[in-house]
Coordinates of C-alpha atoms and ligand atoms in Angstrom, one line a residue:
X561 CA -46.3 86.6 215.1
X562 CA -45.7 82.9 214.8
X563 CA -49.1 81.2 215.0
X564 CA -49.2 77.7 216.3
X565 CA -51.9 75.2 216.2
X566 CA -50.7 73.4 219.3
X567 CA -52.4 74.2 222.6
X568 CA -50.4 75.0 225.7
X569 CA -50.7 71.6 227.3
X570 CA -49.3 69.9 224.2
X571 CA -46.3 72.3 224.2
X572 CA -45.8 71.7 227.9
X573 CA -45.8 67.9 227.4
X574 CA -43.3 68.1 224.6
X575 CA -41.2 70.5 226.6
X576 CA -41.2 68.2 229.5
X577 CA -40.2 65.2 227.4
X578 CA -37.4 66.8 225.4
X579 CA -36.1 70.2 226.7
X580 CA -33.7 70.6 229.7
X581 CA -34.0 74.2 230.8
X582 CA -31.1 76.4 231.9
X583 CA -30.8 77.3 235.6
X584 CA -34.0 75.4 236.4
X585 CA -35.2 72.7 238.7
X586 CA -36.8 70.4 236.2
X587 CA -39.1 68.7 238.7
X588 CA -40.8 72.0 239.9
X589 CA -40.8 73.4 236.4
X590 CA -42.8 70.5 235.0
X591 CA -45.1 70.3 238.0
X592 CA -46.2 73.9 237.3
X593 CA -45.9 73.6 233.5
X594 CA -43.7 75.8 231.3
X595 CA -45.1 79.1 230.3
X596 CA -45.1 79.3 226.5
X597 CA -44.3 82.7 225.1
X598 CA -45.2 83.4 221.5
X599 CA -45.1 87.1 220.7
X600 CA -43.6 90.5 221.6
X601 CA -44.2 94.1 220.8
X602 CA -42.5 97.0 222.4
X603 CA -42.3 96.3 226.2
X604 CA -45.1 93.7 226.0
X605 CA -44.9 89.9 225.5
X606 CA -47.8 87.5 224.8
X607 CA -48.2 83.9 225.8
X608 CA -49.7 80.9 223.9
X609 CA -53.1 81.7 225.4
X610 CA -53.0 85.4 224.4
X611 CA -52.3 86.7 227.9
X612 CA -50.3 89.9 227.6
X613 CA -47.6 90.8 230.1
X614 CA -45.4 93.8 230.6
X615 CA -41.8 92.6 230.4
X616 CA -40.1 94.4 233.2
X617 CA -36.9 92.3 232.7
X618 CA -36.3 93.1 229.0
X619 CA -36.2 89.3 228.4
X620 CA -33.0 88.7 230.4
X621 CA -31.7 92.2 230.6
X622 CA -31.2 92.2 226.8
X623 CA -34.1 93.5 224.8
X624 CA -33.0 97.1 225.1
X625 CA -34.7 98.3 221.9
X626 CA -38.0 96.5 222.7
X627 CA -39.6 93.7 220.8
X628 CA -40.7 93.9 217.1
X629 CA -38.3 96.7 216.0
X630 CA -38.8 96.6 212.2
X631 CA -35.2 97.9 211.5
X632 CA -33.6 95.0 213.4
X633 CA -35.9 92.5 211.7
X634 CA -35.1 93.8 208.2
X635 CA -31.4 93.9 208.9
X636 CA -31.5 90.2 209.8
X637 CA -33.6 89.1 206.9
X638 CA -31.6 91.2 204.4
X639 CA -28.3 89.7 205.6
X640 CA -29.8 86.1 205.6
X641 CA -30.8 86.6 201.9
X642 CA -27.4 88.0 200.8
X643 CA -25.0 85.9 202.9
X644 CA -26.2 83.8 205.8
X645 CA -22.7 82.8 207.0
X646 CA -19.1 83.2 206.3
X647 CA -16.1 83.0 208.7
X648 CA -13.5 85.5 209.7
X649 CA -10.6 83.0 210.0
X650 CA -9.0 82.8 206.6
X651 CA -8.1 86.5 206.0
X652 CA -11.7 87.2 205.3
X653 CA -14.5 89.3 206.8
X654 CA -18.1 90.2 205.8
X655 CA -19.1 93.9 205.6
X656 CA -21.5 93.8 208.6
X657 CA -18.8 92.6 211.0
X658 CA -16.5 95.4 209.9
X659 CA -19.2 98.0 210.0
X660 CA -20.2 96.9 213.5
X661 CA -16.6 97.0 214.7
X662 CA -16.4 100.6 213.3
X663 CA -19.6 101.6 215.1
X664 CA -18.6 100.0 218.4
X665 CA -15.3 102.0 218.3
X666 CA -17.4 105.1 217.7
X667 CA -19.6 104.6 220.8
X668 CA -16.8 103.4 223.1
X669 CA -14.3 105.4 225.2
X670 CA -11.3 106.6 223.3
X671 CA -8.9 103.8 224.3
X672 CA -11.1 101.2 222.4
X673 CA -10.8 101.0 218.7
X674 CA -10.9 97.3 218.2
X675 CA -13.2 94.4 219.0
X676 CA -12.9 90.6 219.4
X677 CA -16.2 88.9 218.7
X678 CA -17.9 86.0 220.5
X679 CA -21.4 84.7 220.6
X680 CA -22.3 85.4 224.2
X681 CA -21.2 87.1 227.4
X682 CA -19.8 83.8 228.8
X683 CA -17.7 83.3 225.8
X684 CA -16.6 86.9 225.9
X685 CA -15.3 86.4 229.4
X686 CA -13.6 83.2 228.4
X687 CA -11.9 85.3 225.7
X688 CA -10.9 87.8 228.4
X689 CA -9.2 85.1 230.4
X690 CA -7.2 83.8 227.4
X691 CA -6.5 87.3 226.1
X692 CA -5.1 88.7 229.4
X693 CA -2.9 85.7 230.0
X694 CA -1.7 85.8 226.4
X695 CA -1.0 89.5 226.7
X696 CA 1.2 89.0 229.8
X697 CA 3.0 86.2 228.1
X698 CA 3.7 88.4 225.1
X699 CA 5.1 91.3 227.3
X700 CA 7.4 88.9 229.1
X701 CA 5.6 88.6 232.4
X702 CA 4.2 85.0 232.1
X703 CA 3.8 84.7 235.9
X704 CA 0.9 87.3 235.7
X705 CA -1.9 84.7 235.4
X706 CA -4.4 85.2 238.3
X707 CA -7.7 87.0 237.7
X708 CA -9.4 88.7 240.7
X709 CA -13.2 88.8 240.6
X710 CA -16.0 89.5 243.2
X711 CA -18.4 87.5 245.3
X712 CA -21.9 87.4 243.8
X713 CA -20.6 88.6 240.4
X714 CA -22.1 87.0 237.3
X715 CA -19.8 86.6 234.4
X716 CA -21.4 83.7 232.7
X717 CA -21.9 79.9 232.8
X718 CA -19.1 78.4 230.8
X719 CA -16.3 76.9 233.0
X720 CA -14.4 80.2 232.7
X721 CA -17.5 82.4 233.1
X722 CA -18.8 80.4 236.1
X723 CA -15.3 80.5 237.7
X724 CA -15.1 84.2 237.4
X725 CA -18.7 84.5 238.7
X726 CA -18.9 84.7 242.5
X727 CA -22.1 82.5 243.0
X728 CA -21.4 79.8 245.6
X729 CA -24.2 77.6 244.2
X730 CA -22.4 77.6 240.8
X731 CA -19.0 76.9 242.2
X732 CA -20.5 74.0 244.2
X733 CA -21.2 72.1 241.0
X734 CA -18.2 70.8 239.1
X735 CA -15.4 71.9 241.4
X736 CA -15.2 75.5 240.4
X737 CA -13.5 78.0 240.3
X738 CA -10.7 76.7 238.1
X739 CA -7.2 77.5 239.5
X740 CA -6.0 81.1 239.0
X741 CA -9.2 82.8 239.8
X742 CA -9.9 84.4 243.2
X743 CA -12.6 86.6 244.6
X744 CA -13.1 89.6 246.9
X745 CA -16.2 90.8 248.7
X746 CA -18.7 92.9 246.7
X747 CA -19.2 96.7 247.4
X748 CA -22.6 96.2 249.0
X749 CA -23.0 99.1 251.4
X750 CA -26.3 98.0 253.1
X751 CA -25.0 94.5 253.8
X752 CA -21.3 95.2 254.7
X753 CA -21.0 99.0 255.4
X754 CA -22.2 99.2 259.0
X755 CA -20.7 102.1 260.9
X756 CA -19.4 103.8 257.8
X757 CA -20.7 106.4 255.5
X758 CA -21.4 105.3 251.9
X759 CA -18.3 107.0 250.6
X760 CA -16.1 105.6 253.4
X761 CA -17.4 102.2 252.6
X762 CA -16.6 102.6 248.9
X763 CA -12.9 103.2 249.7
X764 CA -12.9 100.3 252.2
X765 CA -14.5 97.9 249.6
X766 CA -11.9 99.0 247.1
X767 CA -9.1 98.3 249.6
X768 CA -10.1 94.7 249.6
X769 CA -8.8 94.5 246.1
X770 CA -5.4 95.9 247.2
X771 CA -5.3 93.3 250.1
X772 CA -6.0 90.5 247.7
X773 CA -3.3 91.7 245.2
X774 CA -0.8 91.8 248.0
X775 CA -1.9 88.3 249.2
X776 CA -1.6 86.8 245.7
X777 CA 1.6 88.8 245.0
X778 CA 1.3 91.8 242.5
X779 CA 3.7 90.1 240.2
X780 CA 1.2 87.2 239.8
X781 CA -2.0 89.2 239.1
X782 CA -3.2 89.5 235.5
X783 CA -6.5 91.4 235.8
X784 CA -9.4 92.5 237.9
X785 CA -12.8 91.9 236.4
X786 CA -16.1 93.3 237.6
X787 CA -19.5 94.5 236.5
X788 CA -20.0 98.3 236.9
X789 CA -23.2 97.4 238.8
X790 CA -23.6 93.8 239.7
X791 CA -26.7 92.6 237.8
X792 CA -27.6 89.0 238.7
X793 CA -26.0 89.6 242.1
X794 CA -28.9 91.9 242.8
X795 CA -28.3 95.3 241.2
X796 CA -25.9 96.5 243.8
X797 CA -24.9 100.1 243.0
X798 CA -21.4 100.9 244.4
X799 CA -20.7 104.1 246.3
X800 CA -19.3 106.8 244.0
X801 CA -15.9 106.5 245.7
X802 CA -15.5 102.9 244.8
X803 CA -14.6 102.8 241.1
X804 CA -12.1 105.6 241.0
X805 CA -10.2 103.9 243.9
X806 CA -10.3 100.6 242.1
X807 CA -8.9 102.3 239.0
X808 CA -6.1 103.8 241.1
X809 CA -5.2 100.4 242.7
X810 CA -5.1 98.7 239.3
X811 CA -2.8 101.4 237.9
X812 CA -0.6 101.2 241.0
X813 CA 0.1 97.5 240.5
X814 CA -0.1 97.6 236.7
X815 CA -3.1 95.3 236.6
X816 CA -5.5 95.1 233.7
X817 CA -9.0 96.4 234.5
X818 CA -11.8 94.5 232.8
X819 CA -15.3 95.9 232.9
X820 CA -18.0 93.3 232.3
X821 CA -20.5 95.5 230.5
X822 CA -22.8 92.6 229.4
X823 CA -25.8 94.2 231.2
X824 CA -24.6 97.8 231.7
X825 CA -23.5 98.3 228.1
X826 CA -25.7 99.8 225.4
X827 CA -27.5 102.3 227.5
X828 CA -28.8 100.5 230.5
X829 CA -27.2 102.9 233.1
X830 CA -27.9 106.0 231.0
X831 CA -24.6 106.1 229.1
X832 CA -23.3 103.8 226.4
X833 CA -21.2 102.0 229.0
X834 CA -21.3 101.6 232.8
X835 CA -17.7 102.6 233.1
X836 CA -18.7 106.1 231.8
X837 CA -21.4 106.4 234.4
X838 CA -19.0 105.5 237.2
X839 CA -15.9 107.3 235.8
X840 CA -13.2 104.7 235.2
X841 CA -11.2 103.6 232.2
X842 CA -11.0 99.9 231.6
X843 CA -8.5 98.0 229.5
X844 CA -11.1 95.5 228.3
X845 CA -14.9 95.6 228.1
X846 CA -17.0 92.5 227.7
X847 CA -20.4 93.0 226.0
X848 CA -23.3 90.8 224.8
X849 CA -27.0 91.1 225.5
X850 CA -27.9 94.7 224.5
X851 CA -25.6 94.8 221.5
X852 CA -28.3 93.1 219.4
X853 CA -31.1 93.8 221.9
X854 CA -31.1 90.0 222.2
X855 CA -32.5 89.5 218.7
X856 CA -29.7 87.1 217.8
X857 CA -26.8 85.9 219.9
X858 CA -23.7 88.1 219.8
X859 CA -21.0 89.1 222.3
X860 CA -17.5 90.2 222.3
X861 CA -14.7 92.1 224.0
X862 CA -13.6 95.7 223.3
X863 CA -9.9 95.6 223.4
X864 CA -7.9 98.8 224.3
X865 CA -4.9 99.9 222.3
X866 CA -2.6 98.9 225.1
X867 CA -3.7 95.2 224.8
X868 CA -4.6 95.2 221.1
X869 CA -1.2 96.6 219.9
X870 CA 0.6 93.8 221.7
X871 CA -1.8 91.0 220.6
X872 CA -2.1 92.1 217.0
X873 CA 1.7 92.1 216.8
X874 CA 2.3 88.9 218.7
X875 CA 1.8 86.3 216.1
X876 CA -1.3 84.0 216.0
X877 CA -3.6 84.2 219.0
X878 CA -4.8 80.6 219.0
X879 CA -8.4 81.4 219.9
X880 CA -11.6 81.9 218.0
X881 CA -15.2 80.8 217.4
X882 CA -16.8 79.5 214.2
X883 CA -19.3 82.3 214.6
X884 CA -16.8 85.1 215.5
X885 CA -18.2 88.1 213.6
X886 CA -21.3 86.2 212.4
X887 CA -22.8 88.2 209.5
X888 CA -26.4 88.1 210.7
X889 CA -25.6 88.8 214.3
X890 CA -23.4 91.7 213.2
X891 CA -26.0 93.1 210.8
X892 CA -28.5 93.2 213.6
X893 CA -25.9 94.8 215.9
X894 CA -25.3 97.5 213.3
X895 CA -29.1 98.2 213.0
X896 CA -29.5 98.1 216.8
X897 CA -26.6 100.5 217.5
X898 CA -27.8 102.9 214.8
X899 CA -31.3 102.8 216.2
X900 CA -30.0 103.6 219.7
X901 CA -28.1 106.6 218.2
X902 CA -30.8 107.8 215.9
X903 CA -33.6 107.6 218.4
X904 CA -31.4 109.0 221.2
X905 CA -32.4 106.1 223.4
X906 CA -29.3 106.3 225.7
X907 CA -30.1 110.0 226.4
X908 CA -33.7 109.1 227.0
X909 CA -32.6 106.6 229.7
X910 CA -30.3 109.1 231.4
X911 CA -32.5 112.2 231.2
X912 CA -36.1 110.9 231.2
X913 CA -37.0 107.3 231.8
X914 CA -34.3 106.5 234.4
X915 CA -35.0 109.5 236.7
X916 CA -38.7 108.9 236.2
X917 CA -38.5 105.2 237.2
X918 CA -36.3 106.2 240.2
X919 CA -38.9 108.7 241.4
X920 CA -41.8 106.4 241.0
X921 CA -40.0 103.5 242.7
X922 CA -39.2 105.7 245.6
X923 CA -42.9 106.0 246.3
X924 CA -42.8 102.3 247.3
X925 CA -40.5 103.1 250.2
X926 CA -43.5 103.5 252.5
X927 CA -44.5 99.9 252.0
X928 CA -44.0 97.7 255.0
X929 CA -42.1 95.1 253.0
X930 CA -39.7 97.5 251.2
X931 CA -36.4 98.4 252.9
X932 CA -35.1 100.6 250.1
X933 CA -34.6 100.7 246.4
X934 CA -31.2 100.6 244.7
X935 CA -30.4 101.2 241.1
X936 CA -29.4 103.5 238.3
X937 CA -30.7 104.2 234.8
X938 CA -33.1 101.4 234.0
X939 CA -31.8 98.7 236.3
X940 CA -33.4 98.7 239.7
X941 CA -33.8 96.5 242.8
X942 CA -36.4 96.6 245.5
X943 CA -35.1 95.2 248.7
X944 CA -37.7 93.2 250.5
X945 CA -37.3 93.2 254.3
X946 CA -38.9 91.6 257.3
X947 CA -38.2 94.7 259.4
X948 CA -38.0 98.2 258.0
X949 CA -36.3 99.7 261.0
X950 CA -33.3 97.3 260.7
X951 CA -33.6 96.2 257.1
X952 CA -33.4 92.6 258.5
X953 CA -34.2 90.0 255.8
X954 CA -36.6 87.1 255.9
X955 CA -35.1 83.6 256.2
X956 CA -33.7 82.8 252.7
X957 CA -35.6 79.5 252.4
X958 CA -38.9 81.4 252.7
X959 CA -38.3 82.8 249.2
X960 CA -40.5 85.8 249.9
X961 CA -39.5 87.6 246.8
X962 CA -40.6 84.6 244.7
X963 CA -44.0 84.9 246.2
X964 CA -44.1 88.6 245.1
X965 CA -42.8 87.7 241.6
X966 CA -45.7 85.2 241.2
X967 CA -48.3 87.8 242.2
X968 CA -46.7 90.3 239.8
X969 CA -47.0 87.7 237.0
X970 CA -50.6 87.1 237.8
X971 CA -51.1 90.9 237.7
X972 CA -49.5 91.1 234.2
X973 CA -45.9 92.1 235.0
X974 CA -42.6 90.2 234.7
X975 CA -40.1 91.1 237.4
X976 CA -37.4 88.9 238.7
X977 CA -36.8 87.6 242.2
X978 CA -33.0 87.4 242.9
X979 CA -30.5 86.5 245.6
X980 CA -31.1 88.1 249.0
X981 CA -34.7 89.0 248.6
X982 CA -34.4 91.6 245.9
X983 CA -37.0 92.2 243.2
X984 CA -35.4 93.3 239.9
X985 CA -36.9 95.7 237.4
X986 CA -34.9 96.2 234.2
X987 CA -37.3 96.9 231.3
X988 CA -36.6 97.6 227.6
X989 CA -35.0 101.1 227.3
X990 CA -37.9 102.3 225.2
X991 CA -40.4 102.0 228.0
X992 CA -42.7 105.0 228.1
X993 CA -43.6 107.0 231.2
X994 CA -47.2 105.5 231.1
X995 CA -45.7 102.0 231.0
X996 CA -43.4 102.9 233.9
X997 CA -46.5 104.0 235.9
X998 CA -48.0 100.6 235.1
X999 CA -44.9 98.8 236.3
X1000 CA -44.9 100.6 239.6
X1001 CA -48.7 100.3 240.1
X1002 CA -48.6 96.5 239.6
X1003 CA -45.5 96.2 241.8
X1004 CA -47.3 97.9 244.6
X1005 CA -50.4 95.8 244.2
X1006 CA -48.2 92.7 244.2
X1007 CA -46.3 93.8 247.3
X1008 CA -49.7 94.3 249.0
X1009 CA -50.8 90.8 248.1
X1010 CA -47.5 89.4 249.3
X1011 CA -48.0 91.1 252.6
X1012 CA -51.4 89.5 253.0
X1013 CA -50.0 86.2 252.0
X1014 CA -47.2 86.5 254.6
X1015 CA -49.7 87.4 257.3
X1016 CA -51.8 84.4 256.4
X1017 CA -48.8 82.2 256.7
X1018 CA -47.9 83.8 260.0
X1019 CA -44.6 85.1 258.7
X1020 CA -45.3 88.8 259.2
Ligands
LIG1651 C1 -25.6 87.6 231.2 C2 -24.3 87.9 231.7 C3 -23.1 87.3 231.2 C4 -23.2 86.0 230.4 O1 -23.7 86.2 229.2 P1 -24.3 85.0 228.3 O2 -24.7 85.6 227.0 O3 -25.5 84.5 229.1 O4 -23.3 84.0 228.2 C5 -21.9 87.7 231.6 N1 -21.8 88.8 232.3 C6 -22.8 89.5 232.8 C7 -22.6 90.7 233.6 C8 -24.1 89.1 232.5 O5 -25.2 89.7 233.0

């Protein structure tokens, strides 16, 4: 663990002076002071003052293998010693990038044998935009340029990624989305499905895609992109009728189906990929986060034979990153994928940890502030409500879930407060049953304290 001689106040002062944080209101950050995190082991992180917290968010949905895995650390340092960097542009490659490509093909659905590397999920989705448009040009249908995405999707923060994302507050800054990207409503049953059964609603939500295709003109649509389960949009699990119907519609109009697996990939839903959990066959899959368990940045796109055969035989695709297939990132990716395989971590999520967390979270349903829980595998949301009988939400500006998040942190647990008063729990996939018990125990205590606080404020 990195030992530092500087105290927290000194780090905070330097942070305030020099570091602009992502997705952060600088003024409120520096009023409270940045929390300085210095160590991690398993599902636990430690701050500069030696407080230990259970990381119920796996960093940012990425530390699937947990902190401090010796095999990942060794893989990085061995690669750094032998060859820290070389590119993949000039008819060259390094062994780790080839080995990871081979492994990714092994753990992916049959249509995927090839990968295009990026350094992040955002870049992966930018690659998707360029790749699908290039594909349609090559097959002689250059008018197919529009991508359809969903409201409250999160596909990243580059201009392409933010345009694909369906977050109104992101679009509001910098005149997004860029042209050629349109959105449909999300398959959020509790918010939009009134009067329908879950499965009826799944079909209805999928029909919004068909409506949009007809509105844009099928001959103009390049692809539909979606997360298997919306992550940053609040862990919204679609009805089981949704994805097969989406698949049918994409095939009917010959539209490429892109699965953004940046959160769901690498075991989070209990299979290697979210599309396997929900039963559909995408043409492209974006990945990042869990591929290296976040130890070093890496992302990419799994490219199906349908698209890869065309692009590989279509001359130069004028696209690439200096760090496409970075040796160190790929070496960690190899070690991480092997670890997930050898330790049967994906099976553990599906058969043990996932169902156990689901069962324990369900015990919170009796709480006055909990409307319901929503999730799959090791990605879960607790819906905070003002009124259990109607699932009515508190006014958004009260930020009730942020109150709960702060109590949780004080009690030693990191969980995330997200859009529409949801609390998110998405721990490292190696979390034990005892640690899950602890997560749920602290969550209940924090909900209790939130309730008292709301009563004090006269909000409940
Ligand atoms: C995090 C995320 C991204 C963006 O990945 P970055 O590595 O932050 O660029 C894209 N899609 C989904 C679903 C994500 O959760």
